[in-house]
PDB file of C-alpha atoms in Angstrom:
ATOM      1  CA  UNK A   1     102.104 135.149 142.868  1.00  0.00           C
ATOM      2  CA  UNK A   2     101.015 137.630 140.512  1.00  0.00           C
ATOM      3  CA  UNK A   3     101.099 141.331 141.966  1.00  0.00           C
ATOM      4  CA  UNK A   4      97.114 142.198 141.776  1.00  0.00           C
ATOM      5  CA  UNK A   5      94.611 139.326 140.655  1.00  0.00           C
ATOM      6  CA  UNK A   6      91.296 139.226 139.838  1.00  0.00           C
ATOM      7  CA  UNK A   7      88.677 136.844 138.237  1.00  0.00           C
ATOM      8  CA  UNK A   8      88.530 137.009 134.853  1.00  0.00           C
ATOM      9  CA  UNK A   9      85.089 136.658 134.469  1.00  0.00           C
ATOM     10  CA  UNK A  10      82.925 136.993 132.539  1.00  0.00           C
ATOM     11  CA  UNK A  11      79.934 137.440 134.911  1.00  0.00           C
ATOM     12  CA  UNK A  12      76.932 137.900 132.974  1.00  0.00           C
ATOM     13  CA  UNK A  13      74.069 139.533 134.610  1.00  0.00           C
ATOM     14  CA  UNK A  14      70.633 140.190 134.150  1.00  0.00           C
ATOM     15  CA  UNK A  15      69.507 144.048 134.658  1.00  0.00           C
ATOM     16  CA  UNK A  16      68.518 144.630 138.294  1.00  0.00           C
ATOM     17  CA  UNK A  17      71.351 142.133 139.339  1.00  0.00           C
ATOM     18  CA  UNK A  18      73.585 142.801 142.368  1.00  0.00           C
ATOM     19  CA  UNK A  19      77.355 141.599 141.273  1.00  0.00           C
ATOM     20  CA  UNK A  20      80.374 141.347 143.106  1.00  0.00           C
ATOM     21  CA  UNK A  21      84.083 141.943 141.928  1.00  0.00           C
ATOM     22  CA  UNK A  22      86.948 140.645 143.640  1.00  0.00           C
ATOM     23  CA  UNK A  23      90.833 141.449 143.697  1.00  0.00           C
ATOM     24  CA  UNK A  24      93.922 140.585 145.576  1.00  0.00           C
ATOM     25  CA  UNK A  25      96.507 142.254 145.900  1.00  0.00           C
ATOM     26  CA  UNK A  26     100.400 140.985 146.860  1.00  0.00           C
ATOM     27  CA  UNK A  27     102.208 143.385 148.289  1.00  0.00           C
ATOM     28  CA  UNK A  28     101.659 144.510 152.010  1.00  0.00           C
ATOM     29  CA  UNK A  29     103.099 148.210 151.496  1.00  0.00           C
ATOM     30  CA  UNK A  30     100.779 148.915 149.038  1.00  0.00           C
ATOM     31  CA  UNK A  31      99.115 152.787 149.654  1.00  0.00           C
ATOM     32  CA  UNK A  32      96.481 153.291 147.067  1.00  0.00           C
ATOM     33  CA  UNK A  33      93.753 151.046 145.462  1.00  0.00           C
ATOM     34  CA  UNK A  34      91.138 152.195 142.803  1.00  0.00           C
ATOM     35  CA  UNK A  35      88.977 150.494 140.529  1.00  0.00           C
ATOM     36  CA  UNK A  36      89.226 151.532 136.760  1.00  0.00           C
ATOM     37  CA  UNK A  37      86.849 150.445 133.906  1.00  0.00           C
ATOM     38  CA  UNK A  38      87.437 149.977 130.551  1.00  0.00           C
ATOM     39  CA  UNK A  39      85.163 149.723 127.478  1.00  0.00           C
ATOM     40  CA  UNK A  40      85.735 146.808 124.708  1.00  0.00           C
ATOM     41  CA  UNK A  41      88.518 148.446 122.740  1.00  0.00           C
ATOM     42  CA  UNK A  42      89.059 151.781 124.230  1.00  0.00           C
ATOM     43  CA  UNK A  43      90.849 153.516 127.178  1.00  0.00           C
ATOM     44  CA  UNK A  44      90.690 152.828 130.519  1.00  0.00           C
ATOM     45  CA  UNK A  45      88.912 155.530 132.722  1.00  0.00           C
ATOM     46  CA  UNK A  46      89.352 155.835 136.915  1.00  0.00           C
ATOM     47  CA  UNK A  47      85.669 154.852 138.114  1.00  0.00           C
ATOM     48  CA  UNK A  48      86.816 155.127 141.724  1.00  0.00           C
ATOM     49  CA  UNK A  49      88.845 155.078 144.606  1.00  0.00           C
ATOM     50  CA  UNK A  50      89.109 152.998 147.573  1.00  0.00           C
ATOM     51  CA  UNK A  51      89.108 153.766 150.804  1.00  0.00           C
ATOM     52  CA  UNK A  52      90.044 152.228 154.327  1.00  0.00           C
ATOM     53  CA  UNK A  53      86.661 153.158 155.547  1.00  0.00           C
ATOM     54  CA  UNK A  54      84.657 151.620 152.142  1.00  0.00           C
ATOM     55  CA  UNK A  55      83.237 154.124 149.744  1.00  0.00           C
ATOM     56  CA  UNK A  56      80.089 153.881 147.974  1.00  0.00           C
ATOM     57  CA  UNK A  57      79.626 156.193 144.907  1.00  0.00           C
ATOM     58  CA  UNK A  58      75.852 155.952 143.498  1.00  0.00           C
ATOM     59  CA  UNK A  59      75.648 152.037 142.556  1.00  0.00           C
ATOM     60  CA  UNK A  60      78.864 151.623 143.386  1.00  0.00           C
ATOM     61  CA  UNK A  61      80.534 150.253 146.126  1.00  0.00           C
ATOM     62  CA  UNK A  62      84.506 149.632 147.131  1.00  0.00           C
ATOM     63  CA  UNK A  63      85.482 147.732 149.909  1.00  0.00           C
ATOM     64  CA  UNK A  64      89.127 147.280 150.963  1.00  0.00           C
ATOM     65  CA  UNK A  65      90.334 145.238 153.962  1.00  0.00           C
ATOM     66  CA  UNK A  66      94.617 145.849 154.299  1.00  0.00           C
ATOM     67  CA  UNK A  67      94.794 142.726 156.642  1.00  0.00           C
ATOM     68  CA  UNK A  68      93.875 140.116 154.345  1.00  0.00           C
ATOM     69  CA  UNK A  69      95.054 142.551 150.835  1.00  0.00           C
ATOM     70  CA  UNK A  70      91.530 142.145 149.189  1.00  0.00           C
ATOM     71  CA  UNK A  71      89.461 144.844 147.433  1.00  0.00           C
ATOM     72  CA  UNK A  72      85.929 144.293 145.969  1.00  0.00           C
ATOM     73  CA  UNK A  73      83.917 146.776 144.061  1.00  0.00           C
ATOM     74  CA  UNK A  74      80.257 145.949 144.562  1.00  0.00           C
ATOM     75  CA  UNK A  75      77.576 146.993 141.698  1.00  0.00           C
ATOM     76  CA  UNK A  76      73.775 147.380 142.854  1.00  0.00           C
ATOM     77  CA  UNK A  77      71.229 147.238 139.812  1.00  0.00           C
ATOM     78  CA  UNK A  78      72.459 146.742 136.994  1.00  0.00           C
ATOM     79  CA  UNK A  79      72.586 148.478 133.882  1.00  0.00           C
ATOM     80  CA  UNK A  80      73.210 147.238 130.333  1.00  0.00           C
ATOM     81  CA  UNK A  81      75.721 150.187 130.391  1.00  0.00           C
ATOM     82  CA  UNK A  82      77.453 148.711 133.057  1.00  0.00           C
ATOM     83  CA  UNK A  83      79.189 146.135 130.741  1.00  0.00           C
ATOM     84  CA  UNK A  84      82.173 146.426 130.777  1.00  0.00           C
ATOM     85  CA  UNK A  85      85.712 144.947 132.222  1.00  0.00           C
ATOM     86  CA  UNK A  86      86.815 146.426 135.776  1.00  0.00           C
ATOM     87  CA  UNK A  87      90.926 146.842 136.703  1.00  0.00           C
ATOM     88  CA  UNK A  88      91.490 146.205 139.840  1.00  0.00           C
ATOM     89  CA  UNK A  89      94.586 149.148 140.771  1.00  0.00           C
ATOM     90  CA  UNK A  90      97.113 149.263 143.017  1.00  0.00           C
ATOM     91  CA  UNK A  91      99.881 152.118 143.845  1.00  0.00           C
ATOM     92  CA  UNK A  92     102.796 151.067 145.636  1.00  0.00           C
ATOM     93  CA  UNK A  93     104.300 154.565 146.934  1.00  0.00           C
ATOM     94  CA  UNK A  94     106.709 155.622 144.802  1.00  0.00           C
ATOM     95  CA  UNK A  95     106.342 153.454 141.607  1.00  0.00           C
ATOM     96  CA  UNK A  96     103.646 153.583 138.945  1.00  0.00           C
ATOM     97  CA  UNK A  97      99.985 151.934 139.062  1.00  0.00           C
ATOM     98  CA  UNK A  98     100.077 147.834 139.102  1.00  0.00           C
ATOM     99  CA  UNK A  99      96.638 146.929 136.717  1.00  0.00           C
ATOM    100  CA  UNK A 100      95.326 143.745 137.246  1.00  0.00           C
ATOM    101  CA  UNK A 101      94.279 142.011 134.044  1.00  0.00           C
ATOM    102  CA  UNK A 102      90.523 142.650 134.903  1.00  0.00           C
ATOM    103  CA  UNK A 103      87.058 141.270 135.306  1.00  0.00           C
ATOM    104  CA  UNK A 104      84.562 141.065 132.168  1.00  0.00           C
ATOM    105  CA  UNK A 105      81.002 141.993 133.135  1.00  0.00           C
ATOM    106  CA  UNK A 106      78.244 141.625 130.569  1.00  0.00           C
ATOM    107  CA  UNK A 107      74.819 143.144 131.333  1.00  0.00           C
ATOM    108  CA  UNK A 108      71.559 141.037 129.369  1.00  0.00           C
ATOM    109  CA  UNK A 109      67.999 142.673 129.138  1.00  0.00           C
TER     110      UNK A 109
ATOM    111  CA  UNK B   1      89.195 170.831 125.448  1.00  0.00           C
ATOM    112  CA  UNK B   2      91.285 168.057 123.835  1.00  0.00           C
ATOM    113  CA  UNK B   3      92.644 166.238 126.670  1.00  0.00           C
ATOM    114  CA  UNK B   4      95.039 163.614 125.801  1.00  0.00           C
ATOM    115  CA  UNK B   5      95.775 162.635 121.999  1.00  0.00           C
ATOM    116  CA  UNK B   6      97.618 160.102 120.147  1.00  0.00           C
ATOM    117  CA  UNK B   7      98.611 159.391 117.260  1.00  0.00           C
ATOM    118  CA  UNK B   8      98.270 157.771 114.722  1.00  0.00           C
ATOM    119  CA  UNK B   9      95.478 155.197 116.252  1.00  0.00           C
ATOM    120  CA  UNK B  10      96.157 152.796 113.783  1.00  0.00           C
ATOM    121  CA  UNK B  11      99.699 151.423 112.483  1.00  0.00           C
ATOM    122  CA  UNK B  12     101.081 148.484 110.833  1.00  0.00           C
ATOM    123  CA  UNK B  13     104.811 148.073 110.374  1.00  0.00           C
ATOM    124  CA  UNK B  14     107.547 145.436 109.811  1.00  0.00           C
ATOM    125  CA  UNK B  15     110.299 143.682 111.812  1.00  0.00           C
ATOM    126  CA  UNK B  16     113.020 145.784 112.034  1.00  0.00           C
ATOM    127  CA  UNK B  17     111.542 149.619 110.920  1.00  0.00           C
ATOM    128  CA  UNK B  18     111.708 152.512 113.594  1.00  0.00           C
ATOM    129  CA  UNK B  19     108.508 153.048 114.908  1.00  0.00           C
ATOM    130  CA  UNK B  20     107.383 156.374 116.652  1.00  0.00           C
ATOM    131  CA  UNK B  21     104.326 156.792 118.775  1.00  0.00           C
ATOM    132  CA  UNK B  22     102.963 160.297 119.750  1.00  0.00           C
ATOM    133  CA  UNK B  23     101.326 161.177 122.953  1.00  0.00           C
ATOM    134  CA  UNK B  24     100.376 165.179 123.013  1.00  0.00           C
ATOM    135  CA  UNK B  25      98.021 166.612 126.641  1.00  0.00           C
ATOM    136  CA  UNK B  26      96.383 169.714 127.023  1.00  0.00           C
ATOM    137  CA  UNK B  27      96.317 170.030 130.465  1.00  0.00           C
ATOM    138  CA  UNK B  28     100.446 170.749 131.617  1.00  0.00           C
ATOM    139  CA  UNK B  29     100.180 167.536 133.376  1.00  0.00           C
ATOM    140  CA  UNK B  30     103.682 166.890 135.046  1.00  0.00           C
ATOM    141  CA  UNK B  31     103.633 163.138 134.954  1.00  0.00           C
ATOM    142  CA  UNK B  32     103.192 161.499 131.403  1.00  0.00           C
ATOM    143  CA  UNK B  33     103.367 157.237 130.950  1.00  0.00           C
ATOM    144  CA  UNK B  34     103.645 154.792 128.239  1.00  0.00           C
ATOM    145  CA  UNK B  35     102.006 151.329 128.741  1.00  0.00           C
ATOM    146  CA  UNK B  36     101.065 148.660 126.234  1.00  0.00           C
ATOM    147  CA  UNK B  37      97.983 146.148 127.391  1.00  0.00           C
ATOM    148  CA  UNK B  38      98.380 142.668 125.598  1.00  0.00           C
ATOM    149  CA  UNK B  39      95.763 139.387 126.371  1.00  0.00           C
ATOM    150  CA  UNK B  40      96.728 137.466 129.217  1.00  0.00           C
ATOM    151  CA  UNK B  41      98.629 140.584 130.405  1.00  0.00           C
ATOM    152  CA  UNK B  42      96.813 143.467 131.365  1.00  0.00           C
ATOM    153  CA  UNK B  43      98.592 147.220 131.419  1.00  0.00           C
ATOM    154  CA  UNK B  44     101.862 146.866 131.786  1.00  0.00           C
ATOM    155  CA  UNK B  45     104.220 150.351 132.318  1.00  0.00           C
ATOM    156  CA  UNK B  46     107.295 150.978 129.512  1.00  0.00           C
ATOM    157  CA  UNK B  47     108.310 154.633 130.533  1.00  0.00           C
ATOM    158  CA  UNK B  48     107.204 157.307 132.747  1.00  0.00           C
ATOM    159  CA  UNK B  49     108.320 161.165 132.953  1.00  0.00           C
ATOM    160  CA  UNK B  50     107.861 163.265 135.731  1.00  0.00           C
ATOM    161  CA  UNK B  51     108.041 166.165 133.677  1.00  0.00           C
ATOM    162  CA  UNK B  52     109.925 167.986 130.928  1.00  0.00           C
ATOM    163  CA  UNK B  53     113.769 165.657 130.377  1.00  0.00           C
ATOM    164  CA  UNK B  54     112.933 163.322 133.372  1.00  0.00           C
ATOM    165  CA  UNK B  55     111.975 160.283 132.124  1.00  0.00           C
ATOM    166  CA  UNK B  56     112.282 156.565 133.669  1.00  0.00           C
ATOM    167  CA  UNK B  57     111.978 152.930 133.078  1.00  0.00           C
ATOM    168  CA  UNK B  58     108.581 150.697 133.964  1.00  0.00           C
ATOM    169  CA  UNK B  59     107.958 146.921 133.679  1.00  0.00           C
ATOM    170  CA  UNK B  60     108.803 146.144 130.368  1.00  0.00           C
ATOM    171  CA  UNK B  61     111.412 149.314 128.934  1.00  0.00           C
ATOM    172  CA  UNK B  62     113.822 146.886 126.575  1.00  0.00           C
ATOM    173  CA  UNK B  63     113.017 147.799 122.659  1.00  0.00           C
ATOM    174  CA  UNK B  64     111.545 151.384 123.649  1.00  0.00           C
ATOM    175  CA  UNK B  65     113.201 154.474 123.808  1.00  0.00           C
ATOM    176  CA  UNK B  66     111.223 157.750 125.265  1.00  0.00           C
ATOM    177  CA  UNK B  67     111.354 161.577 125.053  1.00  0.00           C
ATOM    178  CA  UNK B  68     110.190 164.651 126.714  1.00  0.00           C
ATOM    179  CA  UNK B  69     111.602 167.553 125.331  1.00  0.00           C
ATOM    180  CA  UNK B  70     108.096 169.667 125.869  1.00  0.00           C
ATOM    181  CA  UNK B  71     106.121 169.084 129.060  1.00  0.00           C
ATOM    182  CA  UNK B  72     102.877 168.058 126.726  1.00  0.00           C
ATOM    183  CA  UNK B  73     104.468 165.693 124.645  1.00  0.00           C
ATOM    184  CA  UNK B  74     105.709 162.131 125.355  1.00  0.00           C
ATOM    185  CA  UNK B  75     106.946 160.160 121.864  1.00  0.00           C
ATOM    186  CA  UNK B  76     107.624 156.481 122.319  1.00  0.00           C
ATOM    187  CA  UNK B  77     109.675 155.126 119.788  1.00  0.00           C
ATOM    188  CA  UNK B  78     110.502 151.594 119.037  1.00  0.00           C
ATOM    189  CA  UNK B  79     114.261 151.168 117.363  1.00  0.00           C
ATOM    190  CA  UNK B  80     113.902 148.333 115.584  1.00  0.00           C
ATOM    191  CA  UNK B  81     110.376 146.899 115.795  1.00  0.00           C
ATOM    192  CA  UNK B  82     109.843 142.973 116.295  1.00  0.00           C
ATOM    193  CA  UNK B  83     106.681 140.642 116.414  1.00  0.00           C
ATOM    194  CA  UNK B  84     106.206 140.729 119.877  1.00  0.00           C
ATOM    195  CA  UNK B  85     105.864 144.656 120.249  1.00  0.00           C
ATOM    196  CA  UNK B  86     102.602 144.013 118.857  1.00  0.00           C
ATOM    197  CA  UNK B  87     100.348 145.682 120.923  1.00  0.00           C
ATOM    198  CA  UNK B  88      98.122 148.198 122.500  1.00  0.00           C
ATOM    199  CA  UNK B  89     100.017 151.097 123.120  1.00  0.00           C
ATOM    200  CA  UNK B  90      98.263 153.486 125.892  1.00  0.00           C
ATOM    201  CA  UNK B  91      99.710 156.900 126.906  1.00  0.00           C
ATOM    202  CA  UNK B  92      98.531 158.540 130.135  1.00  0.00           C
ATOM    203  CA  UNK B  93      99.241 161.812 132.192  1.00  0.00           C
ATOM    204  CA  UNK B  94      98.379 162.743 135.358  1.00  0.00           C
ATOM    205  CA  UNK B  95      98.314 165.873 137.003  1.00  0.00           C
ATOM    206  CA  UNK B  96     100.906 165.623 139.929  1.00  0.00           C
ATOM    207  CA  UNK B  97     102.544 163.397 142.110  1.00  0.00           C
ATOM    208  CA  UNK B  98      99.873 164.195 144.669  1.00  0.00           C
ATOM    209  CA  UNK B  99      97.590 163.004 141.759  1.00  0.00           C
ATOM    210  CA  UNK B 100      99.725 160.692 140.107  1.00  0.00           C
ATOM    211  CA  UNK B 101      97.284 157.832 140.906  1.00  0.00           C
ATOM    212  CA  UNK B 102      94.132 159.454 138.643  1.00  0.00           C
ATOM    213  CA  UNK B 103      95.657 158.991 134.970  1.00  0.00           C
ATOM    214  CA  UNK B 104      93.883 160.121 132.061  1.00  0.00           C
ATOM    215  CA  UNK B 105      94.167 157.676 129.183  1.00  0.00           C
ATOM    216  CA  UNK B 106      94.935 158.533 125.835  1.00  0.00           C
ATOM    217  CA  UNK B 107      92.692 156.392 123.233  1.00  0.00           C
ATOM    218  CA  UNK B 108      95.630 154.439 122.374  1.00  0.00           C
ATOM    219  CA  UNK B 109      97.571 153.380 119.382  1.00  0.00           C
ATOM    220  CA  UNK B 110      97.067 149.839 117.820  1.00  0.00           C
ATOM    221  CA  UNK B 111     100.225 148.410 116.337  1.00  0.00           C
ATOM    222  CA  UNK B 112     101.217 145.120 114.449  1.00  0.00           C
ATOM    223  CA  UNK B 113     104.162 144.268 113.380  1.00  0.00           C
ATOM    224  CA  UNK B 114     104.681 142.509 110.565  1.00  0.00           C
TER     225      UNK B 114
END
């Protein structure tokens, strides 16, 4: 079992759309979880965090739920800027950030 | 305020030359990491430093060597570089370990090896 998965995608949207991202993650002594987006060809950048309690940051919303190792990051309204692919992140303490291989999202007027 | 740089962004080598990657950050960020994203495999770690002459191995370290004389520069260099080093090459740095999970990605370095 891979250590974080997530859909591939691509999920193509309309603008307005509501969209759900999905991830799993492997191991149980994970600490940290965040959700990172990157543009077609350039770097990744840290969109957010995740917390035990859920987070919601504008649009944006994480969920994370440590009994069944799932995370989803929840987009309200969609914009064409939105598209994009998503990495699903996961810090086991001590070692470096596990990336999933991430979720495409395309955004259509 | 420059941030995190790289260079160069573009390189195209053949089997067998010594490659060198730069990675130079602004900020005095302790912790500085090398990963290279290919299809199918997402961002996978080669070397991390905690700071200045600490460095350690990631996922994939075999055919890299890594440097950190200076706390704002991180050069990866590949020995003798082969087909399948072919790559995205991202650097990263965060700020400390009680930060180490926000990185800050350099624009990355696209190499193919001949």
């Amino acid at each position: 079992r891979k250590e974080v998965e997530q859909d591939p995608g691509p999920f193509n949207v309309p603008e307005g759309a509501t969209v759900a991202f999905n991830c799993t993650y492997s191991n149980s002594a994970s600490q940290s979880f965040f959700w990172y987006r990157q543009d077609c060809r350039k770097e990744p950048k840290l969109l957010m965090s995740v917390y035990s309690s859920g987070n919601e940051d504008g649009r944006f919303t994480a969920q994370l739920n440590r009994a069944s190792q799932y995370i989803s990051l929840l987009i309200r309204d969609s914009k064409l800027s939105d598209s994009a692919t998503y990495l699903c992140v996961v810090n086991q303490a001590g070692t470096a950030l596990i990336f999933g291989k991430g979720t495409t999202l395309s955004v259509s007027s | 305020d420059a941030g995190i740089t790289q260079s160069p962004r573009y390189k195209i080598t053949e089997t067998g030359r010594q490659v060198t990657l730069m990675c130079h950050q602004t900020w005095s960020h302790s912790y500085m990491f090398w990963y290279r994203q290919d299809l199918g495999h997402g961002l996978r770690l080669i070397y991390y430093s905690a700071a200045a002459d600490i460095t350690d191995k990631g996922e994939v370290p075999d055919g890299y060597v890594v440097s950190r004389s200076k706390t704002e520069n991180f050069p990866l260099t590949l020995e003798s570089a082969t087909r399948s080093q072919t790559s995205v090459y991202f650097c990263a740095s965060s700020l400390d370990r009680g930060q180490f999970n926000e990185q800050f990605f350099g624009p990355g370095t696209r190499l193919t090896v001949l």
